[in-house]
Coordinates of C-alpha atoms in Angstrom, one line a residue:
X218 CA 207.1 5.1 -62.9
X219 CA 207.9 1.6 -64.1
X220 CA 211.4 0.6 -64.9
X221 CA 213.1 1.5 -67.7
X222 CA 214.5 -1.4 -70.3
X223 CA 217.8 -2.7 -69.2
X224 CA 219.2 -3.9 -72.4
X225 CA 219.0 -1.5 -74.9
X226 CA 218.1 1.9 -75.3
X227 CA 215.0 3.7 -76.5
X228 CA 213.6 7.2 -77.0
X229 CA 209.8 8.6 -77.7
X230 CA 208.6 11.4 -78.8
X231 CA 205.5 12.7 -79.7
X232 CA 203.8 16.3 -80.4
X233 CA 199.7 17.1 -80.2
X234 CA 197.3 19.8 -79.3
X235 CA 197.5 19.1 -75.5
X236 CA 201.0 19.0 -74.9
X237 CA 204.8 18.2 -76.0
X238 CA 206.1 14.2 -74.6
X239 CA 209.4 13.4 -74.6
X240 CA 211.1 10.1 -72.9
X241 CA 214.0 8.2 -72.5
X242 CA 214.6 4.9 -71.5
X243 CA 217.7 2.0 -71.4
X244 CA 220.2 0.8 -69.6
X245 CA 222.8 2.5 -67.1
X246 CA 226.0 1.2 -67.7
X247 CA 227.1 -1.7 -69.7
X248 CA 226.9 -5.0 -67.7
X249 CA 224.8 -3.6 -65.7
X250 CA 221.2 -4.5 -64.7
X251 CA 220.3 -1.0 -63.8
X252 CA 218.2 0.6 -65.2
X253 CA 216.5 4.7 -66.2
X254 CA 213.6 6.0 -67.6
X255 CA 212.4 9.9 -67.7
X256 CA 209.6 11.4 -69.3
X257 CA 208.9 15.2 -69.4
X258 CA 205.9 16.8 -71.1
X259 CA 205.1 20.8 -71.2
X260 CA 202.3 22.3 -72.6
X261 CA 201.3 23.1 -76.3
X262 CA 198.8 25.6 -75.2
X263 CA 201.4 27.4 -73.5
X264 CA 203.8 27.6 -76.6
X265 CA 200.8 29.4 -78.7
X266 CA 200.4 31.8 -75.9
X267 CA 203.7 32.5 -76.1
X268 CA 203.8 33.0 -79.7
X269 CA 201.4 35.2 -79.2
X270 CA 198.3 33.1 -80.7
X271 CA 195.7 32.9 -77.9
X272 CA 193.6 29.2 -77.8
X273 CA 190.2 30.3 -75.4
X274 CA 189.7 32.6 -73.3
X275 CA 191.6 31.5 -70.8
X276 CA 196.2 31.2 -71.1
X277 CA 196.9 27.4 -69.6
X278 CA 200.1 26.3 -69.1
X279 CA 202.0 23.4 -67.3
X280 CA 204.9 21.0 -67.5
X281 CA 206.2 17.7 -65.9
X282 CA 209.0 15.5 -65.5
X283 CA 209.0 12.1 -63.9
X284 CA 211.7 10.0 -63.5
X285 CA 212.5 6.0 -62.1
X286 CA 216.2 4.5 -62.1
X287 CA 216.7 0.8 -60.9
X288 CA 219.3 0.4 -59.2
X289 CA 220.5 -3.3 -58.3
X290 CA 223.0 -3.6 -55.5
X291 CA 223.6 -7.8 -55.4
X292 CA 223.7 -8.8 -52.3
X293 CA 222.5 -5.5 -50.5
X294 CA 219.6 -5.7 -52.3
X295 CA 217.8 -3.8 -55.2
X296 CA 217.3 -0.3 -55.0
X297 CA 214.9 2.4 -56.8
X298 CA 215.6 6.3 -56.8
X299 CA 211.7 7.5 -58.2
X300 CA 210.0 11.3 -58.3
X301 CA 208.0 13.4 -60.0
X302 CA 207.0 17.1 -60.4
X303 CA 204.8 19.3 -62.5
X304 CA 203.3 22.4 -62.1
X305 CA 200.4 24.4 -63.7
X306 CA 199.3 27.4 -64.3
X307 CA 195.6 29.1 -65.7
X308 CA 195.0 33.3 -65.6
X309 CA 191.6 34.1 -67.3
X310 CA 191.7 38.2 -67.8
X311 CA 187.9 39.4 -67.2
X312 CA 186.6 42.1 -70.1
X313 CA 187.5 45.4 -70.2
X314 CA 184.0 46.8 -71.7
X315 CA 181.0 47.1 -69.7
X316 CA 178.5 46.6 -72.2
X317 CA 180.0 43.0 -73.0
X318 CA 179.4 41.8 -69.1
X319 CA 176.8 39.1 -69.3
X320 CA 178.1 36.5 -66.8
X321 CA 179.6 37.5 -63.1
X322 CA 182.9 35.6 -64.7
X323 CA 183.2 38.6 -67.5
X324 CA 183.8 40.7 -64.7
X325 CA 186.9 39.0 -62.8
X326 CA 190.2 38.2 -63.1
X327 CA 191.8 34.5 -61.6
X328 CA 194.9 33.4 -61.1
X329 CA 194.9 29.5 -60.1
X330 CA 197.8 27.6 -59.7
X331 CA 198.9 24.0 -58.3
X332 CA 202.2 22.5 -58.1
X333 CA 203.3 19.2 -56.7
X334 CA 205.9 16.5 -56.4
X335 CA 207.6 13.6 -54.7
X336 CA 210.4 12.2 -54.3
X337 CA 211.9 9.0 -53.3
X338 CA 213.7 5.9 -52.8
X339 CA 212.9 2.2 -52.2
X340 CA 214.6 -0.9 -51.2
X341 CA 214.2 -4.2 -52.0
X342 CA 216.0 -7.4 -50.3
X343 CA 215.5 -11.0 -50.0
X344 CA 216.1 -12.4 -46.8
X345 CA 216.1 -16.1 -48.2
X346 CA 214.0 -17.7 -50.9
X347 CA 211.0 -17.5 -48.2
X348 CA 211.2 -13.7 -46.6
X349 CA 212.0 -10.5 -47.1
X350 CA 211.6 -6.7 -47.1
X351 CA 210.5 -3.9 -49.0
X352 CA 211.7 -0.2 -47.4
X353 CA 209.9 3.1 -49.2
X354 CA 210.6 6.7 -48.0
X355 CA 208.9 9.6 -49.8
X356 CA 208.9 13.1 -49.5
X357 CA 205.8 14.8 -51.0
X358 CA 204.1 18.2 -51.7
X359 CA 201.5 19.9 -52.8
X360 CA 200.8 24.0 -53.3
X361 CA 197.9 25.5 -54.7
X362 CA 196.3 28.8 -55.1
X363 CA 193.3 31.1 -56.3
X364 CA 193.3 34.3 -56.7
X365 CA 190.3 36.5 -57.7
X366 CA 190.3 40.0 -58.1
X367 CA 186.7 42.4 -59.4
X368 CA 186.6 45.0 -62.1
X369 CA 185.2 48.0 -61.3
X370 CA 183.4 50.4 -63.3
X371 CA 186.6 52.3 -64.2
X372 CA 187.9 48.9 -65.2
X373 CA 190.3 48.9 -62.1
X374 CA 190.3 45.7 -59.7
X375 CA 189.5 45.1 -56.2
X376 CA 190.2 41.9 -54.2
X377 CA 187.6 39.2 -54.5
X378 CA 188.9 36.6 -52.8
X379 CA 191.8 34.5 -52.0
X380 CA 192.4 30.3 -52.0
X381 CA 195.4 28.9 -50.6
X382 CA 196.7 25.4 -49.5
X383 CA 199.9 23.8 -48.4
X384 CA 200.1 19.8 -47.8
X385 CA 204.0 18.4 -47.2
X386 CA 204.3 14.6 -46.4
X387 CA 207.8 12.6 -45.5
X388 CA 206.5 9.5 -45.5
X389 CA 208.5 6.3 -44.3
X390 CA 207.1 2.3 -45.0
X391 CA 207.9 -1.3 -44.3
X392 CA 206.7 -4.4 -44.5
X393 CA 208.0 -7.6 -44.0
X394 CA 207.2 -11.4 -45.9
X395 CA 207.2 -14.8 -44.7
X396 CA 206.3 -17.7 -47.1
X397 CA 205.6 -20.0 -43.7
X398 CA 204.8 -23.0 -46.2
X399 CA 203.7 -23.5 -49.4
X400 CA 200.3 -22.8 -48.5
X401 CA 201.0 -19.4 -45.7
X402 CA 202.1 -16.1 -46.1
X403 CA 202.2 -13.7 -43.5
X404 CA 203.1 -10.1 -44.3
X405 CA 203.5 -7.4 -41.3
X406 CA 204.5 -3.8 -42.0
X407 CA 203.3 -0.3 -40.7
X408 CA 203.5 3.6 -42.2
X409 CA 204.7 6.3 -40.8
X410 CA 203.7 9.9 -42.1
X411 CA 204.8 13.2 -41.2
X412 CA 202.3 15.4 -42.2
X413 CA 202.1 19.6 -42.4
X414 CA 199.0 21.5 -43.8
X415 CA 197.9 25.2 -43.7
X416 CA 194.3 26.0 -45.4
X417 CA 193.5 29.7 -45.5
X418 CA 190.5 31.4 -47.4
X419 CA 189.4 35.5 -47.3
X420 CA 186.6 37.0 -49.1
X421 CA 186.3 40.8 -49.7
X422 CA 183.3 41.3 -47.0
X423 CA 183.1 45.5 -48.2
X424 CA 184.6 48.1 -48.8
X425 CA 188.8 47.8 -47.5
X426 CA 187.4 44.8 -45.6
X427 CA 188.6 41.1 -45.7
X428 CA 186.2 38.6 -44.0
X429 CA 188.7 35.5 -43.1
X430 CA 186.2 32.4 -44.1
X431 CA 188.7 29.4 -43.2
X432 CA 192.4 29.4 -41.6
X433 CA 194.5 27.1 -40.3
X434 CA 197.6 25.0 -40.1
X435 CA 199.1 21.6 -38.1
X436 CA 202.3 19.0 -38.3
X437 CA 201.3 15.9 -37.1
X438 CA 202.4 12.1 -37.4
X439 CA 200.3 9.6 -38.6
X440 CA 201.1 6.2 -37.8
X441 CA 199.5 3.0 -39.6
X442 CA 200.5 -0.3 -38.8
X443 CA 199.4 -3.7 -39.7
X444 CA 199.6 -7.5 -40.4
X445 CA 198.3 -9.9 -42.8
X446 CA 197.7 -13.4 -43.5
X447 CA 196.9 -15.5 -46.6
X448 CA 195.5 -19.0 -46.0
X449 CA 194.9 -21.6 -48.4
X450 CA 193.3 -24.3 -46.9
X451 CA 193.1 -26.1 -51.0
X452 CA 193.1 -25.3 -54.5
X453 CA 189.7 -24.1 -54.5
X454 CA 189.3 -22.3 -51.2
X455 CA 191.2 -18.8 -50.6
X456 CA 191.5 -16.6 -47.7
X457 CA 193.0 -13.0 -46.7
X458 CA 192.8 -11.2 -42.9
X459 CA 194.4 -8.6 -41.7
X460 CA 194.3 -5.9 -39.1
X461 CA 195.2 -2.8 -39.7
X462 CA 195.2 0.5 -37.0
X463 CA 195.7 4.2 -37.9
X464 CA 196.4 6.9 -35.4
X465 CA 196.2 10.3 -35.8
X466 CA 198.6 12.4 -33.6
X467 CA 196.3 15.8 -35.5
X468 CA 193.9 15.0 -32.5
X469 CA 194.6 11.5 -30.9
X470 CA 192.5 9.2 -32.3
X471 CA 192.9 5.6 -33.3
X472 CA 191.0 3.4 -35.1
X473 CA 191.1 -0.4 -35.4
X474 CA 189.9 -2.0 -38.5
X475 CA 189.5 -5.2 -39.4
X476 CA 189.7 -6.5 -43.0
X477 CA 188.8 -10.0 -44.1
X478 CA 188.3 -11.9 -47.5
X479 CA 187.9 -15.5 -49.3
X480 CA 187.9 -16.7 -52.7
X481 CA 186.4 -20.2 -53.6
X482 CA 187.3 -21.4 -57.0
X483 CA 183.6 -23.4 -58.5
X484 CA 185.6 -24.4 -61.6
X485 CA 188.5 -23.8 -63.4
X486 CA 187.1 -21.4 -64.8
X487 CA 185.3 -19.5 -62.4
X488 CA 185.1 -18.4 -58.5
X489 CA 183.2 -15.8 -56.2
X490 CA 184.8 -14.2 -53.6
X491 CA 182.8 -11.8 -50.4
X492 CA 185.1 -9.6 -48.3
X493 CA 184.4 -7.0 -45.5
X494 CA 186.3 -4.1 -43.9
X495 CA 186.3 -1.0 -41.8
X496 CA 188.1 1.8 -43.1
X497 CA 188.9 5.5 -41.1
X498 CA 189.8 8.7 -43.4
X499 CA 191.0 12.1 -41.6
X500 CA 189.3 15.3 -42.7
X501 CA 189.7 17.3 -45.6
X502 CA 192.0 20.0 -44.0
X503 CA 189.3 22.9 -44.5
X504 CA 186.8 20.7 -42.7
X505 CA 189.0 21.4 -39.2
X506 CA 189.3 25.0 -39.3
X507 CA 186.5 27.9 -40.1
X508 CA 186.5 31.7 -39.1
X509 CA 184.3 30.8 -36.0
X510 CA 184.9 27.9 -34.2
X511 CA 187.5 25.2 -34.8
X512 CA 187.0 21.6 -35.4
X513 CA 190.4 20.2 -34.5
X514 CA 188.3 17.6 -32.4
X515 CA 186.5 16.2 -35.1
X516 CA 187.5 12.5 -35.6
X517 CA 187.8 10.6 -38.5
X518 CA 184.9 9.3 -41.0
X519 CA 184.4 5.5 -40.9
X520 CA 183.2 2.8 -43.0
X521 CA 182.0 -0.8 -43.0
X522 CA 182.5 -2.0 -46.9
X523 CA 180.9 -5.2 -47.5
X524 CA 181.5 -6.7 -51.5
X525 CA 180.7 -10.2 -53.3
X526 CA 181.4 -11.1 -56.6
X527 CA 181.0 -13.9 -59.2
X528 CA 184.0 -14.2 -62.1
X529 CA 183.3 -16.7 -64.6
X530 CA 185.9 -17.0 -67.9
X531 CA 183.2 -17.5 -71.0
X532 CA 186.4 -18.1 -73.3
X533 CA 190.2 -17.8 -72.9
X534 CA 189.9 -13.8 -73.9
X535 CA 186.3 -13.5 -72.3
X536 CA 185.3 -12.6 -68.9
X537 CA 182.1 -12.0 -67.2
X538 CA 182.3 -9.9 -64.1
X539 CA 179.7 -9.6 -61.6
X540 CA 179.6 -7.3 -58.1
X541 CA 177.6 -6.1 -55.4
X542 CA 178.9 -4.1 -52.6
X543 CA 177.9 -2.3 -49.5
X544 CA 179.4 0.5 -47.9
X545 CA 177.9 1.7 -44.2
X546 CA 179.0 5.5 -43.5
X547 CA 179.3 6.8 -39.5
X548 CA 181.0 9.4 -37.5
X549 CA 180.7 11.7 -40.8
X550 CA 181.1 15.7 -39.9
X551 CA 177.6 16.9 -39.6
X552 CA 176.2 20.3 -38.4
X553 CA 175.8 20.8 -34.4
X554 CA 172.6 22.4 -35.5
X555 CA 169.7 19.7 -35.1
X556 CA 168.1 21.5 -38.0
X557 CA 170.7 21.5 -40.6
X558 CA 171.1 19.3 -43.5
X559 CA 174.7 19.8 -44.2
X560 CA 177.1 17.1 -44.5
X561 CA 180.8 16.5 -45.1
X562 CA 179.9 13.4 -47.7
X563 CA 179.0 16.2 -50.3
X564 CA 182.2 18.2 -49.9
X565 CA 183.9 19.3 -53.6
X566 CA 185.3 22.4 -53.9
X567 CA 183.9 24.3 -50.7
X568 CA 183.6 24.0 -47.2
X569 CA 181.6 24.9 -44.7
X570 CA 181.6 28.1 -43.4
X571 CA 180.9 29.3 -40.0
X572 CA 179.7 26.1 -38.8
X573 CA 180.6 24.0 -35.6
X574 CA 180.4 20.6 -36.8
X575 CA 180.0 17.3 -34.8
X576 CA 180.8 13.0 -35.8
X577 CA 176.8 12.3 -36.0
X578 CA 176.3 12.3 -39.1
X579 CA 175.7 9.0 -41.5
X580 CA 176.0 7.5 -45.3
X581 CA 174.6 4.6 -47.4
X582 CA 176.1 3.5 -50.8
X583 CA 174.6 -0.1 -52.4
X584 CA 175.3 -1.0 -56.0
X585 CA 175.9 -3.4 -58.5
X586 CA 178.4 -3.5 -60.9
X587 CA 178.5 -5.9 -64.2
X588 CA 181.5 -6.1 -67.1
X589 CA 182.1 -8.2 -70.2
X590 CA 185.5 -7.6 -70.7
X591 CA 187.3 -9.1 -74.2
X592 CA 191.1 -8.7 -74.0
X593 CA 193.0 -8.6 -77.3
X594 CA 192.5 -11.0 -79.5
X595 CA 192.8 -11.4 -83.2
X596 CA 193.0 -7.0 -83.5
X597 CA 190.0 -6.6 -81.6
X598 CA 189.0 -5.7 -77.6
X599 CA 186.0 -4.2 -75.8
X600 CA 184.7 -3.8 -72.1
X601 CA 181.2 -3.1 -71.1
X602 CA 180.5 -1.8 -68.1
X603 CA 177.6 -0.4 -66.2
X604 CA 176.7 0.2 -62.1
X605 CA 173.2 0.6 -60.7
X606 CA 173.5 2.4 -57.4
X607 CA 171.8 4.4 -54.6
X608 CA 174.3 7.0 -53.0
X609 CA 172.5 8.6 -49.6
X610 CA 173.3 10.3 -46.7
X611 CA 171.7 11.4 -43.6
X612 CA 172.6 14.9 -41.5
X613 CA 171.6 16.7 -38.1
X614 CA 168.4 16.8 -38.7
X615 CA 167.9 13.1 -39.0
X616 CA 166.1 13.4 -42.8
X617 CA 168.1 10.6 -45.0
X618 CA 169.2 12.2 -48.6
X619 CA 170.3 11.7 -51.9
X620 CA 173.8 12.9 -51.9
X621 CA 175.6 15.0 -53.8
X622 CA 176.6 12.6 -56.2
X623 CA 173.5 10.2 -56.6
X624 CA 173.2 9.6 -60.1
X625 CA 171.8 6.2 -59.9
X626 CA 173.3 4.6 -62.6
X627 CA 176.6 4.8 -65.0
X628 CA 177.5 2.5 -68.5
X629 CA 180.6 2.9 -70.0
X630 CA 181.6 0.9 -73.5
X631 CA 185.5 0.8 -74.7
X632 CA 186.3 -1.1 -77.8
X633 CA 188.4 -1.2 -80.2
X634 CA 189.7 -2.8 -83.7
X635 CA 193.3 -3.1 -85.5
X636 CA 194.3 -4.2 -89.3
X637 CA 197.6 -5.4 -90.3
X638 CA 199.0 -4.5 -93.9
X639 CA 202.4 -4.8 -95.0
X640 CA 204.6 -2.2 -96.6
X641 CA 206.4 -2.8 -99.3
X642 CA 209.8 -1.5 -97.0
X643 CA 209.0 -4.6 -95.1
X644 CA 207.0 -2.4 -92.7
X645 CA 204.0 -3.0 -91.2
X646 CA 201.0 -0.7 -91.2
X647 CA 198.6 -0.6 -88.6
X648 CA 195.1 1.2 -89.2
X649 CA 192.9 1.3 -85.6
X650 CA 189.6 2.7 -84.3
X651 CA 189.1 3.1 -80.6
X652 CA 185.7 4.5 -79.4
X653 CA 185.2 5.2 -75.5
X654 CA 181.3 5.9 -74.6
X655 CA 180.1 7.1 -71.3
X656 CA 176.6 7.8 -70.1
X657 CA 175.5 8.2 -66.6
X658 CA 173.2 9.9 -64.2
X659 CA 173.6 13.6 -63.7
X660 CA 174.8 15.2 -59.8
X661 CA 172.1 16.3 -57.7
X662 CA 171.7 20.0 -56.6
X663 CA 169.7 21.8 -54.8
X664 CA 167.4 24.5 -55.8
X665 CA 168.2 28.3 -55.4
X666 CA 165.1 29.6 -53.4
X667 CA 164.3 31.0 -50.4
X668 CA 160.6 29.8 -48.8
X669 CA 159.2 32.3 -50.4
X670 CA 159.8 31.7 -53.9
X671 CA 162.2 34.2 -54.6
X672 CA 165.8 33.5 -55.5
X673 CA 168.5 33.1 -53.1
X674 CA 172.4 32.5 -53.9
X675 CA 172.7 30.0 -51.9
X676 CA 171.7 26.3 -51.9
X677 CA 173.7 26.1 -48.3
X678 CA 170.3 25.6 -46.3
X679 CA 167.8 23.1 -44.7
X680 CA 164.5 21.6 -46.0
X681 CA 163.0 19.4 -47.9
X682 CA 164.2 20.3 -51.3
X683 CA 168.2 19.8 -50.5
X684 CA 169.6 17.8 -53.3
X685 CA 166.3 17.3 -54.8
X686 CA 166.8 18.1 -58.7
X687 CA 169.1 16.1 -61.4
X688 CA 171.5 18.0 -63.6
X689 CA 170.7 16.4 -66.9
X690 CA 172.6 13.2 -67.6
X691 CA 175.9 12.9 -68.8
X692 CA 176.4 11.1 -72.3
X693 CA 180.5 11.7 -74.1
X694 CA 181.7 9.9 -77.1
X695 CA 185.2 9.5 -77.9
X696 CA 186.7 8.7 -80.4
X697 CA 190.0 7.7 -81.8
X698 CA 191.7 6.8 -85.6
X699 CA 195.3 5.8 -85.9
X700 CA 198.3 4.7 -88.4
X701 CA 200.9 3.0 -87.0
X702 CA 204.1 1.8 -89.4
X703 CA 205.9 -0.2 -87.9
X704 CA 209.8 -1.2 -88.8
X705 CA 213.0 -2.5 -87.3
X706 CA 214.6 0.2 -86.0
X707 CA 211.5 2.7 -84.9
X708 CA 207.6 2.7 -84.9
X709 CA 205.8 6.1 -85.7
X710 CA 202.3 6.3 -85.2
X711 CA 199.6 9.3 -86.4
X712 CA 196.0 9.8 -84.4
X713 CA 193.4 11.8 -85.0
X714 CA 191.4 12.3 -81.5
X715 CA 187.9 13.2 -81.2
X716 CA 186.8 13.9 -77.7
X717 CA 182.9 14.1 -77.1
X718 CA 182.5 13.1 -81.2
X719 CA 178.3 14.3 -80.7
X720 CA 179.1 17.6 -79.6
X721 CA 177.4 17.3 -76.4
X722 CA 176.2 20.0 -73.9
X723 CA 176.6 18.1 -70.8
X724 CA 176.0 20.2 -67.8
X725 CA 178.9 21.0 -65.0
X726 CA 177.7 23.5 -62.3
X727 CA 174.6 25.2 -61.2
X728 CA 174.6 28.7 -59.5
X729 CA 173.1 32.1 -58.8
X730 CA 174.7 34.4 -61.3
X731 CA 175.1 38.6 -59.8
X732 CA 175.5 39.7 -63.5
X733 CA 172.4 37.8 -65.0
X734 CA 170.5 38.2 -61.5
X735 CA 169.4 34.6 -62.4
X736 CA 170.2 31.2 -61.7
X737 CA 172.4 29.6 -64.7
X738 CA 173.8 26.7 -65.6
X739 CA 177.3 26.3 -67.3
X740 CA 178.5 23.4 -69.4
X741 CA 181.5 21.5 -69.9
X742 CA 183.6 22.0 -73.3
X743 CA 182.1 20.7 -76.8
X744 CA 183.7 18.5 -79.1
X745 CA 187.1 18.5 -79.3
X746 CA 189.8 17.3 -82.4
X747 CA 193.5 17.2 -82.2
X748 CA 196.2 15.4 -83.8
X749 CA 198.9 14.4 -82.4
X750 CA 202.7 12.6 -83.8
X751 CA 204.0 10.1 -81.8
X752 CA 207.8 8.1 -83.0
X753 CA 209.5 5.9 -80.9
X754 CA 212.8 4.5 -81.7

């Protein structure tokens, strides 16, 4: 959503496996400092399936279109009309033959769809060369949907179940500036949301019967404001504080956080900095409603986040970055249960079911983070990154946890190299490589037994063994080669993507499967090449 060029016009478009791009970009009017730029994209994968050539087993389909136009207004400012929307689609048709059923999956067809968008305009206007004020009002939305339906043994369907989830924001904020001297800045503002949401999810629970797992809907106004200052007391010594609040008209509640941070330049060519806040987050929407008992009450998940770094420039294109943080967790969603060991810190794609849940529960995240970052220089550029950590939470029953998501370490490696040739057309040819590498710990699950040894579909349950096992760890290469040519008038550029180069089977969900009557693990997509055509002129 950056502005479009204001001086001359200029189109791109480009064609690959993933999708169709095409954007526009220039000036509005002549002698004019506005501005447009629009970009729309629609899938590739969709245009096989309508050609009738079918990519996988499942039809995916989606398109975009976002849009910014800058809109000066002299003396009344400068104005910006911005949006975007996009909307997607993937139906996977289960198999009609019996004796090809090997995984509950085979056996089902899904419907999932999501749509969203915003919308909106902004305003920008200097009071004088010291103040001024910056005005934003968005409308948003978000729909989504899944629907899964069984195959019998006549090859007819049944419902399965049924996923639905409705999110609409206008959202109105302001803030105001005031250079007080050379040396003060004070900046106050506040945000105002209007906020509607309706979560509902049914499971077939028998024969003709629906069971009604979560449902559940609520407008609202949530109102944040807050004020900050910026001190510099000398060219070496920085500092930030603030105080924000954020109240919740869902349920009445208010939270008051704090934020504070310095910066103390050693050298020229580095500093450290430390900072500390408390930061409040409402509820996934599922969290507050369940078939049983509703936890409308529930207030909102806080956080003490602690951080100090060390930045020190090892060259002019060379920079050594160094972090540790600390991040407190409290009033987290927990079971009223004293014995359970569910908590709303290892929420992803369900929640909890029939539960009556209570603000006792707890988290812990510590870490350290290192990067060597080269920018471009000379045709060449690479970060390396990597993050020990320890990721823990504690629930009702008082036993502290690995969560969810503690993998206890990630690296990741980008890097990249360019050479220059010239054409004979007085073009320039560019030939690159580009390699992204990731590895890092796998999630945590827990096993899928009963106390007696015997399987169980469920890891929803209390004991010691919750989130006791690793998923093996994650490890993708890719990579990426590229001609550019590039001339006067346009530049056109050819790539050749790789994703996951190695081919590796890196693991994505672990679960009880009906059809196998086993536990199985599924993993994510192999390797992966496409091409795509990119000119811009």
């Amino acid at each position: 959503l950056r502005k479009g060029n204001n001086l001359t016009h200029e189109f791109t478009a480009q064609a690959s496996l993933l999708g169709l791009d095409f954007a526009a970009e220039g000036p509005l009017l002549k002698n004019y400092n506005g501005s447009f730029l629009v970009n729309y994209r629609y899938s590739t994968l969709g245009l096989f399936e309508r050609a009738g050539i079918p990519i996988g087993d499942e039809t995916i389909n989606f398109q975009d279109l976002s849009f910014n136009f800058s809109l000066p207004a002299g003396i009344a400012g400068d104005f910006t009309l911005f949006g975007f929307g996009g909307k997607s689609i993937t139906l996977f048709s289960g198999i009609r033959d019996s004796m090809e059923w090997l995984y509950e999956k085979d056996r089902t067809d899904i419907n999932f769809f999501s749509n969203a968008g915003v919308l909106g305009l902004s305003h920008k206007k200097k009071i004088n060369i010291n103040s001024g004020i910056h005005s934003t009002f968005a409308f948003s939305g978000l729909k989504s949907g899944r629907k899964e339906d069984f195959i019998t043994t006549d090859y007819g369907t049944v419902f399965s179940e049924n996923d639905r989830l409705l999110f609409i924001k206008n959202s109105f904020s302001s803030y105001f500036f005031l250079n007080m001297n050379s040396s003060r800045l004070l900046k106050a503002g506040a945000t105002i949301n209007l906020e509607r949401f309706s979560v509902e999810n049914e499971k077939a629970a028998g024969t003709n019967q629906t069971d009604v797992l979560h449902s559940g809907n609520a407008r609202y106004m949530l109102l944040q404001p807050y004020f900050h200052l910026q001190q510099r007391f000398s060219a070496m010594l920085l500092l930030d504080a603030g105080l924000h609040f954020l109240y919740s008209g869902f349920n009445g509640t208010l939270s008051t956080e704090p934020r504070i941070s310095a910066k103390w330049n050693l050298t020229q060519k580095s500093f450290i900095m430390a900072g500390y806040g408390l930061h409040s987050q409402m509820q996934h929407p599922g969290i507050y409603f369940n078939s049983l008992e509703s936890n409308r009450e529930l207030g909102m998940t806080k956080a003490h986040h602690l951080i100090a770094g060390y930045t020190w420039w090892l060259k002019k294109d060379l920079i050594f970055n160094s972090e540790l943080y600390f991040q407190q967790l409290f009033n987290v969603p927990v079971s009223a249960n004293s014995n359970d060991s569910f908590s709303a810190l290892n929420y992803v794609e369900t929640v909890p079911v029939k539960k009556k849940l209570v603000n006792r529960g707890t988290g812990r995240n510590y870490g350290a983070d290192l990067s060597l970052e080269k920018t471009l220089e000379k045709h060449i550029y690479f970060i390396l990154a990597g993050t020990a950590y320890n990721s823990l939470y504690t629930g009702s029953d008082g036993v502290e946890r690995s969560t969810r998501f503690n993998g206890n370490y990630s690296g990741k490696i980008t890097a990249g190299k360019e050479f220059e040739t010239s054409g004979k057309d007085e073009s320039i040819n560019v030939y690159g490589i580009n390699l992204v590498a990731v590895q890092a710990g796998g999630y945590r699950y827990t096993p899928i037994f009963d106390s007696v040894g015997d399987q169980s579909k469920s890891e929803d349950r209390a004991g010691e063994e919750v989130f006791s096992k690793k998923l093996d760890d994650f490890f993708r290469l890719d990579l990426r080669l590229l001609w550019r040519k590039n001339k006067t008038n346009y530049t056109r550029t050819l790539a050749l993507d790789i994703r996951n180069a190695t081919n590796r089977k890196n693991p994505a969900w672990y679960y009880f499967d009906e059809e196998q009557n086993a536990v199985v693990i599924k993993y994510q997509l192999g390797i992966i090449p496409f091409l795509s055509s990119r000119i811009e002129f």
